[in-house]
Coordinates of C-alpha atoms and ligand atoms in Angstrom, one line a residue:
X1 CA 38.5 187.9 310.5
X2 CA 41.7 185.8 308.4
X3 CA 41.9 187.8 304.9
X4 CA 44.6 187.0 302.7
X5 CA 45.1 190.2 301.1
X6 CA 48.0 190.3 298.6
X7 CA 48.1 193.6 296.4
X8 CA 50.8 194.2 293.6
X9 CA 53.4 191.6 295.0
X10 CA 56.5 191.7 292.9
X11 CA 59.4 188.4 293.6
X12 CA 62.7 188.2 291.0
X13 CA 66.0 186.4 291.8
X14 CA 67.8 188.4 289.1
X15 CA 66.4 188.4 285.3
X16 CA 63.8 185.8 286.4
X17 CA 60.3 187.3 288.0
X18 CA 59.4 184.5 290.1
X19 CA 55.9 186.2 290.6
X20 CA 55.1 189.0 288.8
X21 CA 52.1 192.1 290.4
X22 CA 49.9 189.4 292.0
X23 CA 46.7 190.8 293.2
X24 CA 44.1 188.9 294.5
X25 CA 42.0 188.2 297.7
X26 CA 41.4 185.3 299.3
X27 CA 38.3 184.7 301.4
X28 CA 37.7 184.1 305.6
X29 CA 37.6 180.1 304.9
X30 CA 37.6 180.0 301.7
X31 CA 40.1 177.5 300.5
X32 CA 42.1 178.7 297.3
X33 CA 43.6 176.8 295.2
X34 CA 47.4 178.3 293.5
X35 CA 46.7 175.2 290.9
X36 CA 49.7 176.1 288.3
X37 CA 52.7 174.1 285.7
X38 CA 55.9 173.5 287.6
X39 CA 57.9 177.1 287.9
X40 CA 54.7 179.4 287.6
X41 CA 55.0 180.6 290.9
X42 CA 52.9 179.2 293.1
X43 CA 55.7 178.3 296.0
X44 CA 57.2 181.7 295.6
X45 CA 53.9 182.7 296.5
X46 CA 53.0 180.5 299.2
X47 CA 56.4 181.2 301.2
X48 CA 55.9 184.9 300.5
X49 CA 52.7 184.7 302.6
X50 CA 54.0 182.4 305.2
X51 CA 57.6 184.7 305.6
X52 CA 60.6 182.3 304.2
X53 CA 60.8 184.9 301.7
X54 CA 60.7 188.7 301.1
X55 CA 58.5 190.2 299.1
X56 CA 60.5 193.3 296.8
X57 CA 57.5 195.5 295.9
X58 CA 54.2 195.5 297.1
X59 CA 51.6 194.2 300.3
X60 CA 50.8 191.3 302.0
X61 CA 47.6 191.5 304.7
X62 CA 46.0 189.1 306.5
X63 CA 42.6 190.4 307.2
X64 CA 42.8 194.6 308.5
X65 CA 47.1 192.8 309.7
X66 CA 49.8 193.8 307.2
X67 CA 52.7 191.0 307.4
X68 CA 54.9 191.8 304.8
X69 CA 57.8 191.8 306.8
X70 CA 56.6 189.3 309.5
X71 CA 58.5 187.1 310.8
X72 CA 56.7 183.5 310.2
X73 CA 56.2 183.0 313.9
X74 CA 54.1 186.2 314.2
X75 CA 52.3 185.5 311.6
X76 CA 49.5 183.3 312.8
X77 CA 49.9 179.9 309.6
X78 CA 50.3 176.8 310.0
X79 CA 52.4 174.8 306.5
X80 CA 52.7 171.9 305.8
X81 CA 54.5 170.6 303.0
X82 CA 54.9 168.4 300.3
X83 CA 57.5 166.5 302.2
X84 CA 56.3 166.1 305.6
X85 CA 59.4 165.0 307.9
X86 CA 57.9 163.6 311.0
X87 CA 60.2 163.4 313.6
X88 CA 61.6 159.4 313.7
X89 CA 61.6 159.2 317.8
X90 CA 58.6 160.4 318.4
X91 CA 55.2 158.9 318.8
X92 CA 51.8 160.4 316.6
X93 CA 51.0 161.8 320.2
X94 CA 54.0 163.7 321.1
X95 CA 54.9 164.8 316.8
X96 CA 51.0 166.1 317.2
X97 CA 51.7 167.7 320.4
X98 CA 55.7 169.3 318.9
X99 CA 54.3 172.8 318.8
X100 CA 52.4 172.8 321.3
X101 CA 55.3 171.6 323.2
X102 CA 57.4 175.0 321.6
X103 CA 54.7 177.3 322.9
X104 CA 56.4 180.0 325.2
X105 CA 54.6 179.8 328.5
X106 CA 54.0 176.0 327.4
X107 CA 50.5 175.3 327.9
X108 CA 50.1 172.8 330.9
X109 CA 49.9 168.7 330.6
X110 CA 45.8 168.2 330.5
X111 CA 45.7 171.1 327.9
X112 CA 47.5 169.4 325.9
X113 CA 46.9 165.6 325.8
X114 CA 43.3 167.3 324.6
X115 CA 44.3 169.3 322.3
X116 CA 46.0 167.1 321.0
X117 CA 43.7 164.1 321.3
X118 CA 40.7 166.1 319.5
X119 CA 42.7 166.8 316.7
X120 CA 43.2 162.9 316.3
X121 CA 40.4 162.8 316.4
X122 CA 38.8 165.2 313.8
X123 CA 41.5 163.2 311.9
X124 CA 40.8 160.5 311.9
X125 CA 44.3 159.3 313.2
X126 CA 42.2 158.7 316.8
X127 CA 43.3 155.1 317.6
X128 CA 47.5 155.5 316.1
X129 CA 49.1 158.0 318.8
X130 CA 51.0 156.4 320.6
X131 CA 52.2 154.5 317.1
X132 CA 56.1 155.7 315.5
X133 CA 55.6 157.1 312.3
X134 CA 57.1 154.4 310.7
X135 CA 54.8 152.4 311.9
X136 CA 51.8 154.0 310.3
X137 CA 51.1 154.5 306.1
X138 CA 52.2 157.5 304.6
X139 CA 48.0 158.5 304.3
X140 CA 47.8 158.1 307.5
X141 CA 51.9 160.2 308.5
X142 CA 49.7 162.5 306.3
X143 CA 47.0 163.2 308.8
X144 CA 49.7 163.3 311.1
X145 CA 51.2 166.5 309.6
X146 CA 48.1 167.9 309.0
X147 CA 47.5 167.4 312.3
X148 CA 50.2 168.9 313.5
X149 CA 49.5 172.1 312.2
X150 CA 45.7 171.6 313.6
X151 CA 47.0 172.1 317.5
X152 CA 48.3 175.0 316.7
X153 CA 44.6 176.4 315.8
X154 CA 46.8 178.8 312.8
X155 CA 44.3 182.2 311.2
X156 CA 44.8 180.4 307.9
X157 CA 46.6 177.2 306.6
X158 CA 48.9 176.7 303.9
X159 CA 49.1 173.6 301.9
X160 CA 52.6 173.3 299.5
X161 CA 51.2 170.3 297.1
X162 CA 50.9 168.1 301.1
X163 CA 49.5 164.9 298.8
X164 CA 52.0 164.6 296.2
X165 CA 53.2 161.9 298.1
X166 CA 50.7 159.2 298.4
X167 CA 50.0 157.0 295.3
X168 CA 46.4 158.2 293.5
X169 CA 43.6 156.1 294.8
X170 CA 45.1 157.7 298.1
X171 CA 45.2 161.0 297.1
X172 CA 41.5 160.5 296.0
X173 CA 40.9 159.8 299.3
X174 CA 42.6 162.0 301.5
X175 CA 40.6 165.0 299.1
X176 CA 37.8 163.6 300.4
X177 CA 38.9 164.2 304.3
X178 CA 40.4 167.8 303.2
X179 CA 37.5 168.9 301.8
X180 CA 35.2 166.8 305.6
X181 CA 37.8 168.9 307.0
X182 CA 37.7 171.3 305.9
X183 CA 33.8 172.0 306.6
X184 CA 34.6 171.2 310.1
X185 CA 36.4 173.4 311.0
X186 CA 36.1 176.3 309.4
X187 CA 39.8 178.2 308.0
X188 CA 41.1 179.6 305.5
X189 CA 43.7 177.8 302.9
X190 CA 45.6 177.7 301.2
X191 CA 46.0 175.2 299.0
X192 CA 49.6 175.0 296.5
X193 CA 49.4 172.1 293.9
X194 CA 50.0 172.1 289.7
X195 CA 47.6 168.8 290.1
X196 CA 44.1 170.4 288.5
X197 CA 41.9 167.7 289.3
X198 CA 42.7 168.2 292.5
X199 CA 42.9 172.0 292.6
X200 CA 38.5 172.0 290.9
X201 CA 37.6 169.0 293.4
X202 CA 38.4 170.2 296.7
X203 CA 38.4 174.5 296.7
X204 CA 35.3 177.3 296.7
X205 CA 38.0 179.6 293.6
X206 CA 41.4 178.3 292.2
X207 CA 44.0 180.6 291.2
X208 CA 45.0 179.6 287.4
X209 CA 49.1 180.6 287.2
X210 CA 51.1 180.6 284.3
X211 CA 55.1 182.4 284.1
X212 CA 55.0 184.1 287.5
X213 CA 51.1 185.9 286.0
X214 CA 47.7 185.1 287.7
X215 CA 45.4 183.8 285.1
X216 CA 42.3 183.9 286.1
X217 CA 41.0 184.0 289.2
X218 CA 37.4 181.8 290.1
X219 CA 34.9 178.9 291.2
X220 CA 36.4 175.7 289.4
X221 CA 33.0 175.8 287.5
X222 CA 34.0 179.3 285.5
X223 CA 37.4 178.0 285.3
X224 CA 36.3 175.1 283.2
X225 CA 33.3 176.8 281.0
X226 CA 34.4 180.1 280.7
X227 CA 38.6 180.0 281.0
X228 CA 39.6 184.0 279.9
X229 CA 42.4 182.2 277.8
X230 CA 43.8 179.2 275.8
X231 CA 46.1 178.7 279.2
X232 CA 43.9 178.5 281.3
X233 CA 41.5 176.2 278.5
X234 CA 44.6 173.8 278.0
X235 CA 45.7 173.3 281.4
X236 CA 42.0 173.2 283.2
X237 CA 40.3 169.5 282.6
X238 CA 42.2 166.7 282.6
X239 CA 41.9 165.2 278.7
X240 CA 43.5 168.8 276.1
X241 CA 41.2 171.3 274.9
X242 CA 41.2 171.0 270.7
X243 CA 42.2 174.0 269.3
X244 CA 41.6 175.1 266.2
X245 CA 42.9 179.0 264.0
X246 CA 40.8 180.0 261.7
X247 CA 39.0 183.2 260.9
X248 CA 35.4 184.7 261.2
X249 CA 32.6 185.6 259.0
X250 CA 29.2 187.3 259.7
X251 CA 27.6 188.4 261.9
X252 CA 23.9 188.2 262.8
X253 CA 24.6 184.4 261.5
X254 CA 28.4 183.8 262.5
X255 CA 30.5 181.2 260.9
X256 CA 34.2 180.3 262.1
X257 CA 36.2 179.2 259.0
X258 CA 39.5 176.6 259.4
X259 CA 40.6 175.3 255.8
X260 CA 37.7 173.4 254.5
X261 CA 35.7 173.1 258.3
X262 CA 32.8 175.4 258.2
X263 CA 31.1 175.6 261.5
X264 CA 28.1 177.8 263.0
X265 CA 28.2 179.8 265.5
X266 CA 24.8 181.2 265.7
X267 CA 25.0 184.9 267.3
X268 CA 27.8 185.3 269.1
X269 CA 29.0 188.7 271.8
X270 CA 32.5 189.8 270.5
X271 CA 34.5 191.4 273.3
X272 CA 35.9 193.1 270.1
X273 CA 35.1 191.5 266.5
X274 CA 39.4 190.1 265.3
X275 CA 38.3 188.3 262.4
X276 CA 41.7 185.7 262.8
X277 CA 40.1 183.2 265.8
X278 CA 41.3 180.4 268.0
X279 CA 38.5 178.3 268.8
X280 CA 38.7 175.6 271.9
X281 CA 36.8 172.7 272.5
X282 CA 36.7 170.5 274.9
X283 CA 36.6 166.3 274.0
X284 CA 33.0 165.6 275.1
X285 CA 31.8 168.4 273.4
X286 CA 33.1 166.7 270.2
X287 CA 30.2 164.4 268.8
X288 CA 29.4 162.0 266.0
X289 CA 27.3 164.0 263.7
X290 CA 23.6 162.5 262.5
X291 CA 22.9 165.4 259.7
X292 CA 25.9 164.9 257.4
X293 CA 25.4 169.1 256.1
X294 CA 26.7 170.6 259.7
X295 CA 28.5 168.5 260.4
X296 CA 32.7 168.1 259.1
X297 CA 34.5 164.7 257.9
X298 CA 36.9 162.8 260.4
X299 CA 38.8 160.2 260.7
X300 CA 39.2 158.2 263.3
X301 CA 43.6 157.6 263.9
X302 CA 42.8 155.8 267.5
X303 CA 40.0 155.3 270.4
X304 CA 40.5 154.5 273.5
X305 CA 38.3 152.5 276.2
X306 CA 39.4 153.9 279.3
X307 CA 36.6 152.2 282.2
X308 CA 33.4 154.3 282.1
X309 CA 35.0 156.6 279.1
X310 CA 35.6 156.1 275.7
X311 CA 38.4 158.4 273.9
X312 CA 38.9 159.0 270.3
X313 CA 41.7 160.1 268.5
X314 CA 40.2 161.6 264.7
X315 CA 42.1 163.7 262.2
X316 CA 40.2 166.3 260.3
X317 CA 40.7 166.8 256.6
X318 CA 42.9 169.8 257.0
X319 CA 45.2 168.0 259.7
X320 CA 44.3 168.5 262.4
X321 CA 43.8 166.4 265.4
X322 CA 41.1 166.6 267.1
X323 CA 40.6 164.8 270.7
X324 CA 36.3 163.0 271.3
X325 CA 35.1 162.6 275.0
X326 CA 32.3 159.5 274.4
X327 CA 30.4 157.2 275.6
X328 CA 31.5 153.8 275.3
X329 CA 27.8 152.5 275.2
X330 CA 26.9 154.5 272.9
X331 CA 29.6 154.7 270.5
X332 CA 31.7 151.9 268.9
X333 CA 33.9 152.8 265.6
X334 CA 37.1 151.4 264.6
X335 CA 40.4 153.0 263.5
X336 CA 39.9 154.0 260.1
X337 CA 36.6 154.6 259.9
X338 CA 35.7 158.2 258.0
X339 CA 33.0 159.9 260.4
X340 CA 30.6 163.4 260.8
X341 CA 31.2 165.6 263.6
X342 CA 30.2 168.4 265.0
X343 CA 31.2 170.4 268.0
X344 CA 28.4 171.6 270.3
X345 CA 28.0 175.7 269.8
X346 CA 26.8 176.1 274.1
X347 CA 30.2 174.6 274.3
X348 CA 32.7 176.5 271.9
X349 CA 35.6 179.5 273.5
X350 CA 36.9 181.7 271.2
X351 CA 39.7 183.4 271.2
X352 CA 42.3 186.4 269.7
X353 CA 44.5 184.7 267.9
X354 CA 47.3 186.7 269.0
X355 CA 47.4 187.7 272.4
X356 CA 45.5 184.1 274.0
X357 CA 42.4 186.4 275.1
X358 CA 39.1 184.9 275.4
X359 CA 36.5 187.2 272.9
X360 CA 33.1 186.2 274.4
Ligands
ATP1 N1 66.4 180.4 295.5 C1 65.6 180.8 294.1 N2 66.4 181.1 293.6 C2 66.3 181.6 292.6 N3 65.2 181.4 291.5 C3 64.3 181.2 291.7 C4 64.4 180.6 293.3 N4 62.7 180.0 293.8 C5 62.1 180.0 293.2 N5 62.7 180.7 291.2 C6 62.2 180.0 290.2 O1 61.6 181.1 290.8 C7 60.1 180.7 289.6 C8 58.7 180.6 290.1 O2 59.3 179.1 291.3 P1 57.8 178.7 292.6 O3 59.1 177.9 293.0 O4 56.9 179.7 292.4 O5 57.4 177.8 290.9 P2 55.5 176.6 291.1 O6 54.4 177.3 290.5 O7 55.9 176.9 293.0 O8 56.4 174.9 291.0 P3 56.3 173.7 291.5 O9 55.6 173.2 290.8 O10 57.6 173.0 290.1 O11 56.5 173.8 292.1 C9 61.0 179.6 288.5 O12 61.1 179.5 287.7 C10 62.0 179.5 289.9 O13 62.8 178.9 289.1
MG2 MG1 56.7 175.0 294.7

């Protein structure tokens, strides 16, 4: 069983806590992304797992086996980095075969060739085996790097930003390929990225990091729909979440009041009846209100037509800016126009104003 378990793992560099008491369990065959901004501890986590750096405290297991202090080569993992440096003087086939050639005892020539061609077929690069790295594209090079990791048939794959050197289109293509590959080989994959859309589309679960601390680990949908705090709410999603500070009033029919804006929340189940809250609402949960008395007055500051979606920047009377995302076939607005907007009450998140924790 190639499960991966971090228990209370910390790593410090002088005064910096790169990773703070990480508890994380990754299932056998699961695809988990470590997502977070620069410096949040993603690579630290991966490097600890790979054995490239050592933990100050805590334990790491793969399956039943504790690996916290084992050297990298005894951990049965394969790692693919962002700069996947292939050997330029070797063909694709030789690059993929390299880890097998280095193995002791060395497998026979036929066994190596069979293995290499199997891996190359799986990756769709079977026709490139005789070429040199400079004779193939970036995406193909990335596949060769993956092949070099796959040929070792490791229990766990560690990928650190493997697609970040590719152009946007190719990245999206490779995402699909990676997902398909994972389906085929069924290995446990730990994938580091700071790109939330990559994490959301690829993973079974996403682990969100900030300042060396794991914020939330959950399936993409739950991360998106149920963020545990304002950080996660804002970091996940391709547009920023709108946040409004205000107070809660009433019990049965709860109201949120922020300056002159009043939002009916209906009945909410709150963990603690915090009065000062931050309301979070994603741009797609903001709509034009047909019914003026349930909406808030807002002025259109700017519109952005991005293919299939229209993004509208609005300003409330309080001066607060709100982003709204809508269908350009249904909504047309001009700058300077005043509209009435509303938030979908089912897609509103309430956070404690001090701690930023979700209180719903
Ligand atoms: N060798 C080191 N010496 C000192 N500080 C380090 C070292 N490696 C990492 N750090 C610090 O630890 C913190 C976490 O770094 P880490 O590399 O894990 O971030 P990351 O999430 O991978 O970021 P990025 O997206 O930029 O790769 C950062 O503040 C970083 O500066
Ligand atoms: Mg990193």
